[in-house]
mmCIF file of C-alpha atoms in Angstrom:
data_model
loop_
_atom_site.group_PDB
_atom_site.id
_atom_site.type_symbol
_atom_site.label_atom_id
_atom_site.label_comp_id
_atom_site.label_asym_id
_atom_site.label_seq_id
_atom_site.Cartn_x
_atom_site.Cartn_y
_atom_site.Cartn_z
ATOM 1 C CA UNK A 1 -27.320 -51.815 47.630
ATOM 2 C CA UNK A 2 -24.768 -53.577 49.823
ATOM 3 C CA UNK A 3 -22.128 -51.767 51.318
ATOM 4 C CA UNK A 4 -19.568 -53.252 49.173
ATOM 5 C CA UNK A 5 -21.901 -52.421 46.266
ATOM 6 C CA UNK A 6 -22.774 -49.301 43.503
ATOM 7 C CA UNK A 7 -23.591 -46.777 46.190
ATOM 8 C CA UNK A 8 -20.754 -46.808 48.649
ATOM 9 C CA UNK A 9 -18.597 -43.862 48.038
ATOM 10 C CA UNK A 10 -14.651 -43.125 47.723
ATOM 11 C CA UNK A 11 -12.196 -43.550 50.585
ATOM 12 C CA UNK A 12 -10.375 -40.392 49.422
ATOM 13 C CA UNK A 13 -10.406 -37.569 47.421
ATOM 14 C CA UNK A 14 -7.785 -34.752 46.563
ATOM 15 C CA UNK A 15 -8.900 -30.276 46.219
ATOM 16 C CA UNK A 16 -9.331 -31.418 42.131
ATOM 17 C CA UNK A 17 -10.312 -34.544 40.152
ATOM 18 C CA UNK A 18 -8.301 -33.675 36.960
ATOM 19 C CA UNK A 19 -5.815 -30.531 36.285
ATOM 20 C CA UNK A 20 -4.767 -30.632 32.643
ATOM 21 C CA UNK A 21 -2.580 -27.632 31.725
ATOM 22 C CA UNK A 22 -1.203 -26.638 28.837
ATOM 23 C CA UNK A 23 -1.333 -30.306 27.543
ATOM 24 C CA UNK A 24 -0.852 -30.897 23.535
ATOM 25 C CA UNK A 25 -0.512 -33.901 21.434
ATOM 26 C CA UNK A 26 1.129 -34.173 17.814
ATOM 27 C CA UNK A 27 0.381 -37.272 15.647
ATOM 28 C CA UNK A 28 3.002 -36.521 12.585
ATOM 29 C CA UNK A 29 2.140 -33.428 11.063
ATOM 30 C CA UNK A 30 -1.319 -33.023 12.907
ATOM 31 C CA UNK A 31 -1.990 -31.314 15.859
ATOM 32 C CA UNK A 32 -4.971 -33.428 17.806
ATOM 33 C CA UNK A 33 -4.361 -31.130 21.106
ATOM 34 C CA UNK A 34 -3.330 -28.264 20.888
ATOM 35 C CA UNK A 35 -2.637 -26.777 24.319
ATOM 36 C CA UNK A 36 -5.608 -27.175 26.071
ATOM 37 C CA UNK A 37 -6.209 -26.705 29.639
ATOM 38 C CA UNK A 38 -9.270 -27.300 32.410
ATOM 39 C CA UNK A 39 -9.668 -28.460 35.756
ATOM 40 C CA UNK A 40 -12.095 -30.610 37.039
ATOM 41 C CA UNK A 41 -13.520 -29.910 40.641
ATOM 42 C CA UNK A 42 -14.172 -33.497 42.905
ATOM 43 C CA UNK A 43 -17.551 -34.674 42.960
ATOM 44 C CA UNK A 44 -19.117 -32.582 39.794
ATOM 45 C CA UNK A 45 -20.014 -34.520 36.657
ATOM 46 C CA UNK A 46 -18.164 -32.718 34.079
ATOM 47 C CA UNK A 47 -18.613 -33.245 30.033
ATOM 48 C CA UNK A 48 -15.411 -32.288 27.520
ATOM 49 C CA UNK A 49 -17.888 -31.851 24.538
ATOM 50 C CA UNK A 50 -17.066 -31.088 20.689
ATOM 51 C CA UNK A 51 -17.606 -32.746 17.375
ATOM 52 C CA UNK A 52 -16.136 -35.688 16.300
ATOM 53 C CA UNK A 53 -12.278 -35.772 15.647
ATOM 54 C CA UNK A 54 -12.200 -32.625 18.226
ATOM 55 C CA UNK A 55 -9.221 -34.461 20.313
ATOM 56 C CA UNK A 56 -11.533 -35.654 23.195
ATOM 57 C CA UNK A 57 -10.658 -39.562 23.097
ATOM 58 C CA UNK A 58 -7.244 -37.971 22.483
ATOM 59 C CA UNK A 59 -7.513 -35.795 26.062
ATOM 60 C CA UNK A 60 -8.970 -38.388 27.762
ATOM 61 C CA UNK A 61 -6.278 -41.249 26.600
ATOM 62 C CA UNK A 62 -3.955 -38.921 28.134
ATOM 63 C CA UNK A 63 -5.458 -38.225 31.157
ATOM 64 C CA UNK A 64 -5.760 -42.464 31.419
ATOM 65 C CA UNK A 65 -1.945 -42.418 30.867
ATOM 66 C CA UNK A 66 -2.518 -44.686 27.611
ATOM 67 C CA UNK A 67 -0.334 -42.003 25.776
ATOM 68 C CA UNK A 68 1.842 -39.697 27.157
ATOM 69 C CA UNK A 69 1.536 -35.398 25.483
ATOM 70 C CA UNK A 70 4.303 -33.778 23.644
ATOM 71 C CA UNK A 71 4.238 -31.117 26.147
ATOM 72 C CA UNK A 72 1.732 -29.815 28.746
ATOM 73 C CA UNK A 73 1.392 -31.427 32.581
ATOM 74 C CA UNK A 74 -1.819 -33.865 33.607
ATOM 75 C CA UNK A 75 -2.621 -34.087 37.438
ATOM 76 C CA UNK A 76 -5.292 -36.156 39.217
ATOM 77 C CA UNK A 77 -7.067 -36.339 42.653
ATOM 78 C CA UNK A 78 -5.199 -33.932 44.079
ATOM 79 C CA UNK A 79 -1.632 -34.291 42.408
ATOM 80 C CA UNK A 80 -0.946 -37.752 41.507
ATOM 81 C CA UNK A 81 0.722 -38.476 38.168
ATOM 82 C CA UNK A 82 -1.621 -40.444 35.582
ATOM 83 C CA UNK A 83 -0.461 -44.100 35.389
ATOM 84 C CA UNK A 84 0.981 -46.005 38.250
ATOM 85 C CA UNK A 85 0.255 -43.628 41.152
ATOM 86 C CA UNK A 86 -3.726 -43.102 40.119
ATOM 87 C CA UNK A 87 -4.712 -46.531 38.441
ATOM 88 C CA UNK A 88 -6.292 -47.398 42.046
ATOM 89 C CA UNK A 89 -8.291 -44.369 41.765
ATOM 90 C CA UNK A 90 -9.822 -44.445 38.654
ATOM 91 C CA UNK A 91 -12.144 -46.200 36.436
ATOM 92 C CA UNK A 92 -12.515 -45.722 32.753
ATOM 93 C CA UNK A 93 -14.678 -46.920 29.909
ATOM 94 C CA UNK A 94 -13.013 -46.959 26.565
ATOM 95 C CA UNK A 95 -14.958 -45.745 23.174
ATOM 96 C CA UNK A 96 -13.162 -48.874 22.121
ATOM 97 C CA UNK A 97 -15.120 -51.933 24.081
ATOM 98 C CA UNK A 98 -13.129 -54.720 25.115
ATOM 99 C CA UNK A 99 -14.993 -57.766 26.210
ATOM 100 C CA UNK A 100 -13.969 -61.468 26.197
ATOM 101 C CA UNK A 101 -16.903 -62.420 24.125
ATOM 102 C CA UNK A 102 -16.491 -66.700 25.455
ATOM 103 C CA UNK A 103 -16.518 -65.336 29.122
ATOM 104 C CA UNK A 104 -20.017 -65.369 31.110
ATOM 105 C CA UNK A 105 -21.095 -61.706 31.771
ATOM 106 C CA UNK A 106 -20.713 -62.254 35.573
ATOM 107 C CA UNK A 107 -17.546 -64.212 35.443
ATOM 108 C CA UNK A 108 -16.131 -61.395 33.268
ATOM 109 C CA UNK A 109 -17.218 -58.553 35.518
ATOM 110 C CA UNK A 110 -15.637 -60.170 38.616
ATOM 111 C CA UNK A 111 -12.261 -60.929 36.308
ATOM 112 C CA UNK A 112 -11.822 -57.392 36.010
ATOM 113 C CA UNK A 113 -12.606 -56.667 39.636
ATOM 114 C CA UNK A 114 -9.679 -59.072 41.036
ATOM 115 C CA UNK A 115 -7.069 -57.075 38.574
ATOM 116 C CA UNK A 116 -8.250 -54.446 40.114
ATOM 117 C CA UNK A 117 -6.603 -55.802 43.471
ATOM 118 C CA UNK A 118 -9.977 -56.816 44.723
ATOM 119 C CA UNK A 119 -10.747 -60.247 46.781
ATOM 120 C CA UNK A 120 -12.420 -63.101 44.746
ATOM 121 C CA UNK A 121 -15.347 -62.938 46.701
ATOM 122 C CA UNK A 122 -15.629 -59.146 47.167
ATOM 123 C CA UNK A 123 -15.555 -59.302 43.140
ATOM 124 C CA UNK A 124 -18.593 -62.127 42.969
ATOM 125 C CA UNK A 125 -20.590 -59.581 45.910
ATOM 126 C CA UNK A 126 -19.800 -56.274 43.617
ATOM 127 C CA UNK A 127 -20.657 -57.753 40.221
ATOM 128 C CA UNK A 128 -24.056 -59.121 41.671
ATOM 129 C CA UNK A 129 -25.013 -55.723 42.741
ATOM 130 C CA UNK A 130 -23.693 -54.131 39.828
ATOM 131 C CA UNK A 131 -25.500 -56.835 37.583
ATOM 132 C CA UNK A 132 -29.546 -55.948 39.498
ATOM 133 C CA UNK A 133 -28.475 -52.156 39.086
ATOM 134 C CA UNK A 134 -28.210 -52.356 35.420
ATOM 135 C CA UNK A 135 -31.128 -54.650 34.624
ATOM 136 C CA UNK A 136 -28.860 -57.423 33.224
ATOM 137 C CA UNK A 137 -29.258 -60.370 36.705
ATOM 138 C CA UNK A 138 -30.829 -62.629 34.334
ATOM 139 C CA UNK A 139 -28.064 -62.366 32.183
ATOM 140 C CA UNK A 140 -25.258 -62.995 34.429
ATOM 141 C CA UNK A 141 -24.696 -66.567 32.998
ATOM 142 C CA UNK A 142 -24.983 -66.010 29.634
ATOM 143 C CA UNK A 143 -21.817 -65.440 27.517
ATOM 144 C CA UNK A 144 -21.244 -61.577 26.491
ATOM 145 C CA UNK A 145 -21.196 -62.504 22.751
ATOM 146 C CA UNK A 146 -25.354 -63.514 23.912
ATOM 147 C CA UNK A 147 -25.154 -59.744 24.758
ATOM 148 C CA UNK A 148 -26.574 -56.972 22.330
ATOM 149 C CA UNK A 149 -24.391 -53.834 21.879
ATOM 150 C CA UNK A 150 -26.105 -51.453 24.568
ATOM 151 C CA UNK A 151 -25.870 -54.347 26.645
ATOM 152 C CA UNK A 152 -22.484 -55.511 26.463
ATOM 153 C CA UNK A 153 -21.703 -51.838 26.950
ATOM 154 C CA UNK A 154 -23.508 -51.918 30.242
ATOM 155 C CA UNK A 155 -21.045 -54.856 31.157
ATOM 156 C CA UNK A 156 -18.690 -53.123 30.439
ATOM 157 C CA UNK A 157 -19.924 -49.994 32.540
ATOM 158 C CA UNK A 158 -19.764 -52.575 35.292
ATOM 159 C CA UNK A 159 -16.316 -53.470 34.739
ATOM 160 C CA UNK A 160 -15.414 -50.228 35.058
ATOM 161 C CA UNK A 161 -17.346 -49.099 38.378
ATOM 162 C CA UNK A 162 -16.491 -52.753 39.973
ATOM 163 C CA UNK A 163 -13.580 -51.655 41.840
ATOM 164 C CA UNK A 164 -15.396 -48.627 43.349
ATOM 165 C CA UNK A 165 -13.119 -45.679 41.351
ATOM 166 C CA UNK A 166 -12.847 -42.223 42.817
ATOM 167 C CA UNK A 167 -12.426 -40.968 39.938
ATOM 168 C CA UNK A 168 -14.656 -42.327 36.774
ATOM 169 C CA UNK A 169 -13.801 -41.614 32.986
ATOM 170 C CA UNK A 170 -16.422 -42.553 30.412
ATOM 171 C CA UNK A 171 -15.046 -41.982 26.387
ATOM 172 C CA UNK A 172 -18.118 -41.777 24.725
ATOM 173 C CA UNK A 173 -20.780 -43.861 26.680
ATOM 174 C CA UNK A 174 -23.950 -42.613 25.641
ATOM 175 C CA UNK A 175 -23.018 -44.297 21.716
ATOM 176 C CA UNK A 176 -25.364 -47.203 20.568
ATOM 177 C CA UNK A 177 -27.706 -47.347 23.816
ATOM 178 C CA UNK A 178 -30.788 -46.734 22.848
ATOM 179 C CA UNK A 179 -32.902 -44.266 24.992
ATOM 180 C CA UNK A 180 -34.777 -46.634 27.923
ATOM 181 C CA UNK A 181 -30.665 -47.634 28.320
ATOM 182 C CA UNK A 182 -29.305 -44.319 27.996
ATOM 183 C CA UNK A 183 -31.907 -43.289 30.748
ATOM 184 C CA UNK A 184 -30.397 -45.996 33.241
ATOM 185 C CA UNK A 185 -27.069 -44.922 32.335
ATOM 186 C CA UNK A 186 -27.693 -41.033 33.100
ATOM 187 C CA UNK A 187 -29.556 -42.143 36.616
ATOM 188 C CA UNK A 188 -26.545 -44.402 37.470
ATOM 189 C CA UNK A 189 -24.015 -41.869 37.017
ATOM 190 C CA UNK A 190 -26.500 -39.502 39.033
ATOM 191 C CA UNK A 191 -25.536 -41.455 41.837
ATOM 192 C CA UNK A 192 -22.229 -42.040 41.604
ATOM 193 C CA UNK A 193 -22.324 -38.294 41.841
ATOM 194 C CA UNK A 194 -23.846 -38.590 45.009
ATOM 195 C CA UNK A 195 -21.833 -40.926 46.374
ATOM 196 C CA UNK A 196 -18.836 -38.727 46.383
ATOM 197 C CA UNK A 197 -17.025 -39.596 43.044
ATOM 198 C CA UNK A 198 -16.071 -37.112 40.225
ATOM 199 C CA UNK A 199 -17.391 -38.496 36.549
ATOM 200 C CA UNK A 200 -15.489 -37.283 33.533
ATOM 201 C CA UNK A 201 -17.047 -38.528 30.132
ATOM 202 C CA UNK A 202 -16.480 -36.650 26.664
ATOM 203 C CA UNK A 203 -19.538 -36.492 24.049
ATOM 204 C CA UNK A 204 -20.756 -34.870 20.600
ATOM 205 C CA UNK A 205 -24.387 -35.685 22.015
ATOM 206 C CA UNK A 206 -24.965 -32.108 23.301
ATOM 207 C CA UNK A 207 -28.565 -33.000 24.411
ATOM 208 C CA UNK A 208 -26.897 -35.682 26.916
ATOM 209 C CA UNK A 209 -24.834 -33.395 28.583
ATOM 210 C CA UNK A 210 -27.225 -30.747 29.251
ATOM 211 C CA UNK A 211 -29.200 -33.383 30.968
ATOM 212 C CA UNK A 212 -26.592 -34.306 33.334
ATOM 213 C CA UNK A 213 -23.493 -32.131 33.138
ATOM 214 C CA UNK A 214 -22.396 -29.272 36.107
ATOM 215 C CA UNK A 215 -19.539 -28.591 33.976
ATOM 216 C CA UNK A 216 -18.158 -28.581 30.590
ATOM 217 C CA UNK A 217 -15.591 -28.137 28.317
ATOM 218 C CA UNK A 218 -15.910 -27.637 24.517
ATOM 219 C CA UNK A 219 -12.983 -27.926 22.598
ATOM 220 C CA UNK A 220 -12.925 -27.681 18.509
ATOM 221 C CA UNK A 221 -9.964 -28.756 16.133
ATOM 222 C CA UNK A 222 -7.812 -29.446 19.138
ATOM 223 C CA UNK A 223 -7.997 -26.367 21.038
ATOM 224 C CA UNK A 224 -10.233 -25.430 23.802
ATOM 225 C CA UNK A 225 -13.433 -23.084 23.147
ATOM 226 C CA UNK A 226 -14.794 -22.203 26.606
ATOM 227 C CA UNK A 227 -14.937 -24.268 29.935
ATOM 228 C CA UNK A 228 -17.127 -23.452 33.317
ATOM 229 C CA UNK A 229 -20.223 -24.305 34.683
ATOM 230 C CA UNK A 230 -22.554 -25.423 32.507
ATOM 231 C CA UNK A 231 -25.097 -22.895 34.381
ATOM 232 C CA UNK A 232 -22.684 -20.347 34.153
ATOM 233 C CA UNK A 233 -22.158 -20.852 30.495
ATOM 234 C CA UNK A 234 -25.968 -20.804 29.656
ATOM 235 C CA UNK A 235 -26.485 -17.237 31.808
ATOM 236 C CA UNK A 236 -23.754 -15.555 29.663
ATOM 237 C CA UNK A 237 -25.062 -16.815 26.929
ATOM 238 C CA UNK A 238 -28.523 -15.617 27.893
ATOM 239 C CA UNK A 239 -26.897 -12.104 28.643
ATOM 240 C CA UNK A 240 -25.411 -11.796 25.178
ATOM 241 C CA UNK A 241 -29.012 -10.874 24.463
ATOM 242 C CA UNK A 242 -31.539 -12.592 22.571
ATOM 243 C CA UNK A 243 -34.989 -12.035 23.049
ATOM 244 C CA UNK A 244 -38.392 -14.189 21.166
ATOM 245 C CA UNK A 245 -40.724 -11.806 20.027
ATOM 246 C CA UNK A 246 -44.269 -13.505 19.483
ATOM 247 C CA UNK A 247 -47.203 -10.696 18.084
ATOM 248 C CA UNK A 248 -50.804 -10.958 18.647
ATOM 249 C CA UNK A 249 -51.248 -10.386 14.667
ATOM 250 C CA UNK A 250 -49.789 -9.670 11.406
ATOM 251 C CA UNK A 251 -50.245 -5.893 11.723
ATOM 252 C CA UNK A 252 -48.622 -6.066 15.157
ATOM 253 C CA UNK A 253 -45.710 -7.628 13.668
ATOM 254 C CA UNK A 254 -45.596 -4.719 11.147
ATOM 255 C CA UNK A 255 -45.402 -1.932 13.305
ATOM 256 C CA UNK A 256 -42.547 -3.688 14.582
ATOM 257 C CA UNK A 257 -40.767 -3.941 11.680
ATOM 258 C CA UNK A 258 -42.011 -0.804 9.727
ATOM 259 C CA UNK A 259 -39.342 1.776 8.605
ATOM 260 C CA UNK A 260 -38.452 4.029 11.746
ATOM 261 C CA UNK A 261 -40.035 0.821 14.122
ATOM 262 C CA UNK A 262 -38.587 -1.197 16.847
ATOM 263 C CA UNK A 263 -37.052 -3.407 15.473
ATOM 264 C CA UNK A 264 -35.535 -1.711 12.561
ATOM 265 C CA UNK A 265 -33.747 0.716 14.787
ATOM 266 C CA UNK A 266 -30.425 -0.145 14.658
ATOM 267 C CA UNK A 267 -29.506 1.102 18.154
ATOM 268 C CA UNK A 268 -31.922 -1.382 19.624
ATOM 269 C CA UNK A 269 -31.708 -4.556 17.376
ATOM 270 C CA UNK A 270 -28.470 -6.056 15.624
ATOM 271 C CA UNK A 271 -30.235 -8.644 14.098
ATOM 272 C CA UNK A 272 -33.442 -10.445 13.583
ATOM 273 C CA UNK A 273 -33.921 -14.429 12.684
ATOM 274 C CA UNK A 274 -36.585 -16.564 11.714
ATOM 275 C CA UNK A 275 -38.812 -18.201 14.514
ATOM 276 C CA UNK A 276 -37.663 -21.288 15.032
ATOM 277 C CA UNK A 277 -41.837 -22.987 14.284
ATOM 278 C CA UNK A 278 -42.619 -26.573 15.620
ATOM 279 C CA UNK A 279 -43.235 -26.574 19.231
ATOM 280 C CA UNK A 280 -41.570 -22.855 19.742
ATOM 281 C CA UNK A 281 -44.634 -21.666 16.996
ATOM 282 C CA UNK A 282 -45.505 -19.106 19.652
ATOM 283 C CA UNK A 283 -42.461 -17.003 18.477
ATOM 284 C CA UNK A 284 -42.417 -15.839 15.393
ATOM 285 C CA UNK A 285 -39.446 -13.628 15.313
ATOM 286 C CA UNK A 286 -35.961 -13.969 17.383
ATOM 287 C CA UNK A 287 -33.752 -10.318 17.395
ATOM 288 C CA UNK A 288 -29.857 -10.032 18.336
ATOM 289 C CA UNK A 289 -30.142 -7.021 21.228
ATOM 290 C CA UNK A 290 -27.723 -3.792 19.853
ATOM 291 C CA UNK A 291 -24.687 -3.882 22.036
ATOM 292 C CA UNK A 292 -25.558 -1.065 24.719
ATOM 293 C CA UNK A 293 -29.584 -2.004 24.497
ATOM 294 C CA UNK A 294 -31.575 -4.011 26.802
ATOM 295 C CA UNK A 295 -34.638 -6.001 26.809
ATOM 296 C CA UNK A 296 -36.846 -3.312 28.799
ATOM 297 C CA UNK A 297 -35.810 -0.670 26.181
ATOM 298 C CA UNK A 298 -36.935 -3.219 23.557
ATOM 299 C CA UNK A 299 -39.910 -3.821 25.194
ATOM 300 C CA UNK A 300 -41.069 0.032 25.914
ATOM 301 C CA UNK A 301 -40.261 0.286 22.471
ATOM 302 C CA UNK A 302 -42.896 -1.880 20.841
ATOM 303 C CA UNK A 303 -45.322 -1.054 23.645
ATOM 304 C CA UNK A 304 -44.986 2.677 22.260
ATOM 305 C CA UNK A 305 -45.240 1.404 18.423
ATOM 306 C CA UNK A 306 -48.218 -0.181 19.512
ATOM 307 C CA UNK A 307 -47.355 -3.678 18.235
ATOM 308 C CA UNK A 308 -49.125 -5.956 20.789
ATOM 309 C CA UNK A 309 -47.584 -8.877 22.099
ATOM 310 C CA UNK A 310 -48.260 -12.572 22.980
ATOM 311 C CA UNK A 311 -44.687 -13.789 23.792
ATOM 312 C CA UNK A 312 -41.656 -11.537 25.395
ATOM 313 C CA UNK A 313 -38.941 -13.662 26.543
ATOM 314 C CA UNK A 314 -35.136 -13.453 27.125
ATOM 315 C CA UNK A 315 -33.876 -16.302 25.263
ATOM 316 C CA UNK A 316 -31.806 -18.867 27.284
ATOM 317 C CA UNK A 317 -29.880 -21.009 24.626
ATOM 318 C CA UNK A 318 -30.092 -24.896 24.881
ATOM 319 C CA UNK A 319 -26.576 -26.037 25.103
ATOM 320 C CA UNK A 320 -26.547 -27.231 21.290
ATOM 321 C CA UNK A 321 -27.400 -23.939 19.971
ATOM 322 C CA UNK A 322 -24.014 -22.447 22.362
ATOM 323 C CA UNK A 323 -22.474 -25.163 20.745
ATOM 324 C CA UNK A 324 -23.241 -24.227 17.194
ATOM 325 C CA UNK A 325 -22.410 -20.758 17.846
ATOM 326 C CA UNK A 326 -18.897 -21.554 19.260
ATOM 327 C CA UNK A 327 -17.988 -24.309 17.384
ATOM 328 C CA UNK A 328 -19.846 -23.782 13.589
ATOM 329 C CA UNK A 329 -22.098 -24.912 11.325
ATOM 330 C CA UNK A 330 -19.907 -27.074 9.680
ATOM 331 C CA UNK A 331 -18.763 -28.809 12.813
ATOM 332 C CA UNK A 332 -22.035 -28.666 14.963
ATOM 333 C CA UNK A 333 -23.648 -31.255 11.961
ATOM 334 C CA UNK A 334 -20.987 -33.644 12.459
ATOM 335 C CA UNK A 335 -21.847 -33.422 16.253
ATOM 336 C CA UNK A 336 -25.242 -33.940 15.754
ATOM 337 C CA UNK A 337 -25.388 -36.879 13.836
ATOM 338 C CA UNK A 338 -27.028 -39.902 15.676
ATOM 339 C CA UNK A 339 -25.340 -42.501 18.758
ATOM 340 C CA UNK A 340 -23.482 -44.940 16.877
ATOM 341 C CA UNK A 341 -21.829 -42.458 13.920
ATOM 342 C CA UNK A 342 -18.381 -43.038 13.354
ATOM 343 C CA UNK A 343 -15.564 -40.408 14.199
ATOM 344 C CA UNK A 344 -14.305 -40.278 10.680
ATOM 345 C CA UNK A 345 -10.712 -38.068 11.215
ATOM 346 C CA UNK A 346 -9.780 -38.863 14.734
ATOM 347 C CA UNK A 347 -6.107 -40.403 15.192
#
């Protein structure tokens, strides 16, 4: 890339991205934030996850200065106020696209670059670069209406990046882009990462963020659930205790589970669940530690009963399951649902 291109990195940068405290938002009667609070460290690529209607586009539209909260404070890049002071600074892609569908793709690109202060030609030199990044050069003459969905979104990706933000806040931008586009999409914002800048995006995709996230946020019906690393989250998760049990046969497995065995004894196991089959067939049982008991005490334990093992493995939850556990059932299928659902509920 040029050096007015994709990879060159911010000018500035503040000792946070985003500090949201205390921030809530009231649409009549109905609470869409409800005091929710998180910063966001510079140059991480932090997710604000939860299921749809959970008052992300809501926390994000706030952060953007679009609305303003009932109550709460919103800092970014180090202190400045969203709006006026940090417009410069940021860059953000709408769930809601907004194209000019008569414009040509390049022509629109470098329009949103020069209202972004930038010089006509610095706007043609960006969009180019931005244009070969995201496989769409041969379509730089073509109208956007030409465009399909995933691509248009791409332009619009480009629109957003074009004036080099410090700061870059995606609503949503995995939906409709099917997976080779999804994959360029993930690798770009890789290296914005490593250019220096902080990306903030929100999802229900849960799969998307583990792939890329160093942080998260999960917030539910308004209110934050749990925030921090995503690393972090995923080792206390792992230390809550669960533990895939896979036997070498049936009559190992029912030693195990005998009256008076392993994994009947109360002090050792809170609860037992179904393997989960398909490419985990290996384990055909999943137990809930007893608060107090560890995995070597489980494990001496079946060694003694004499149930023989093929699998023995601390469980470390993909970020969908921590999901479903903090969030719900209920909630979790809403999330799950495929790119492209609607948000049915969200003001």
């Amino acid at each position: 890339m040029t050096a007015g291109g994709p990879a060159a990195g911010p000018a500035s940068t503040g000792d946070f991205a985003v500090r949201v405290a205390g921030v809530t938002k009231r649409y009549g009667n109905h609470v869409a934030v409800d005091g929710v609070s998180f910063e966001v460290p510079t140059g991480v690529i932090y997710g604000v996850l939860g299921p749809n209607g959970a008052g992300k586009s809501t926390t994000l539209r706030m952060i953007n200065d679009i609305i303003a909260p009932d109550a709460g404070e919103i800092r970014l890049l180090g202190g400045l106020r969203p709006g006026r002071e940090a417009a410069a600074h940021v860059g953000f892609l709408p769930e809601e696209r907004g194209l000019y569908p008569k414009m040509r793709v390049s022509e629109m690109i470098a329009f949103m670059g020069e209202l972004r202060g930038l010089p006509a030609r610095d706007a043609r030199t960006r969009t180019g670069a931005w244009l070969e990044r995201l496989g769409l050069g041969q379509w730089a003459r073509n109208k956007v209406q030409d465009l399909s969905k995933g691509m248009q979104q791409k332009v619009q990706f480009a629109a957003t990046m074009i004036h080099e933000p410090e700061l870059v806040i995606l609503d949503e931008p995995w939906s409709g882009l099917d997976p080779i586009n999804a994959d360029v999409l993930r690798d770009v914002v890789r290296e914005q990462k490593a250019a220096g800048r902080t990306i903030l995006f929100s999802t229900h995709l849960m799969e998307q963020a583990e792939q890329i996230c160093d942080h998260i946020c999960i917030i539910a019906r308004g209110k934050k659930v749990l925030d921090g690393r995503l690393a972090d989250v995923k080792r206390a998760a792992a230390d809550e205790g669960r533990v895939a049990l896979g036997f070498v046969d049936a009559a190992a497995r029912a030693r195990a589970e005998a009256d008076g065995g392993p994994l009947a004894d109360r002090a050792l196991v809170a609860a037992r669940h179904a393997g989960r089959g398909g490419l985990d067939a290996a384990t055909d049982v999943e137990v809930e530690l007893a608060a107090g008991a560890d995995g070597g005490r489980l494990l001496a334990a079946l060694v003694a009963a004499g149930a023989g093992l093929r699998r023995f493995e601390i469980v470390t939850p993909t970020l969908h399951q921590i999901f479903v556990d903090k969030v719900g059932v209920e909630n979790a299928s809403v999330a799950a649902r495929a790119d492209g659902a609607p948000e049915g509920g969200r003001p």
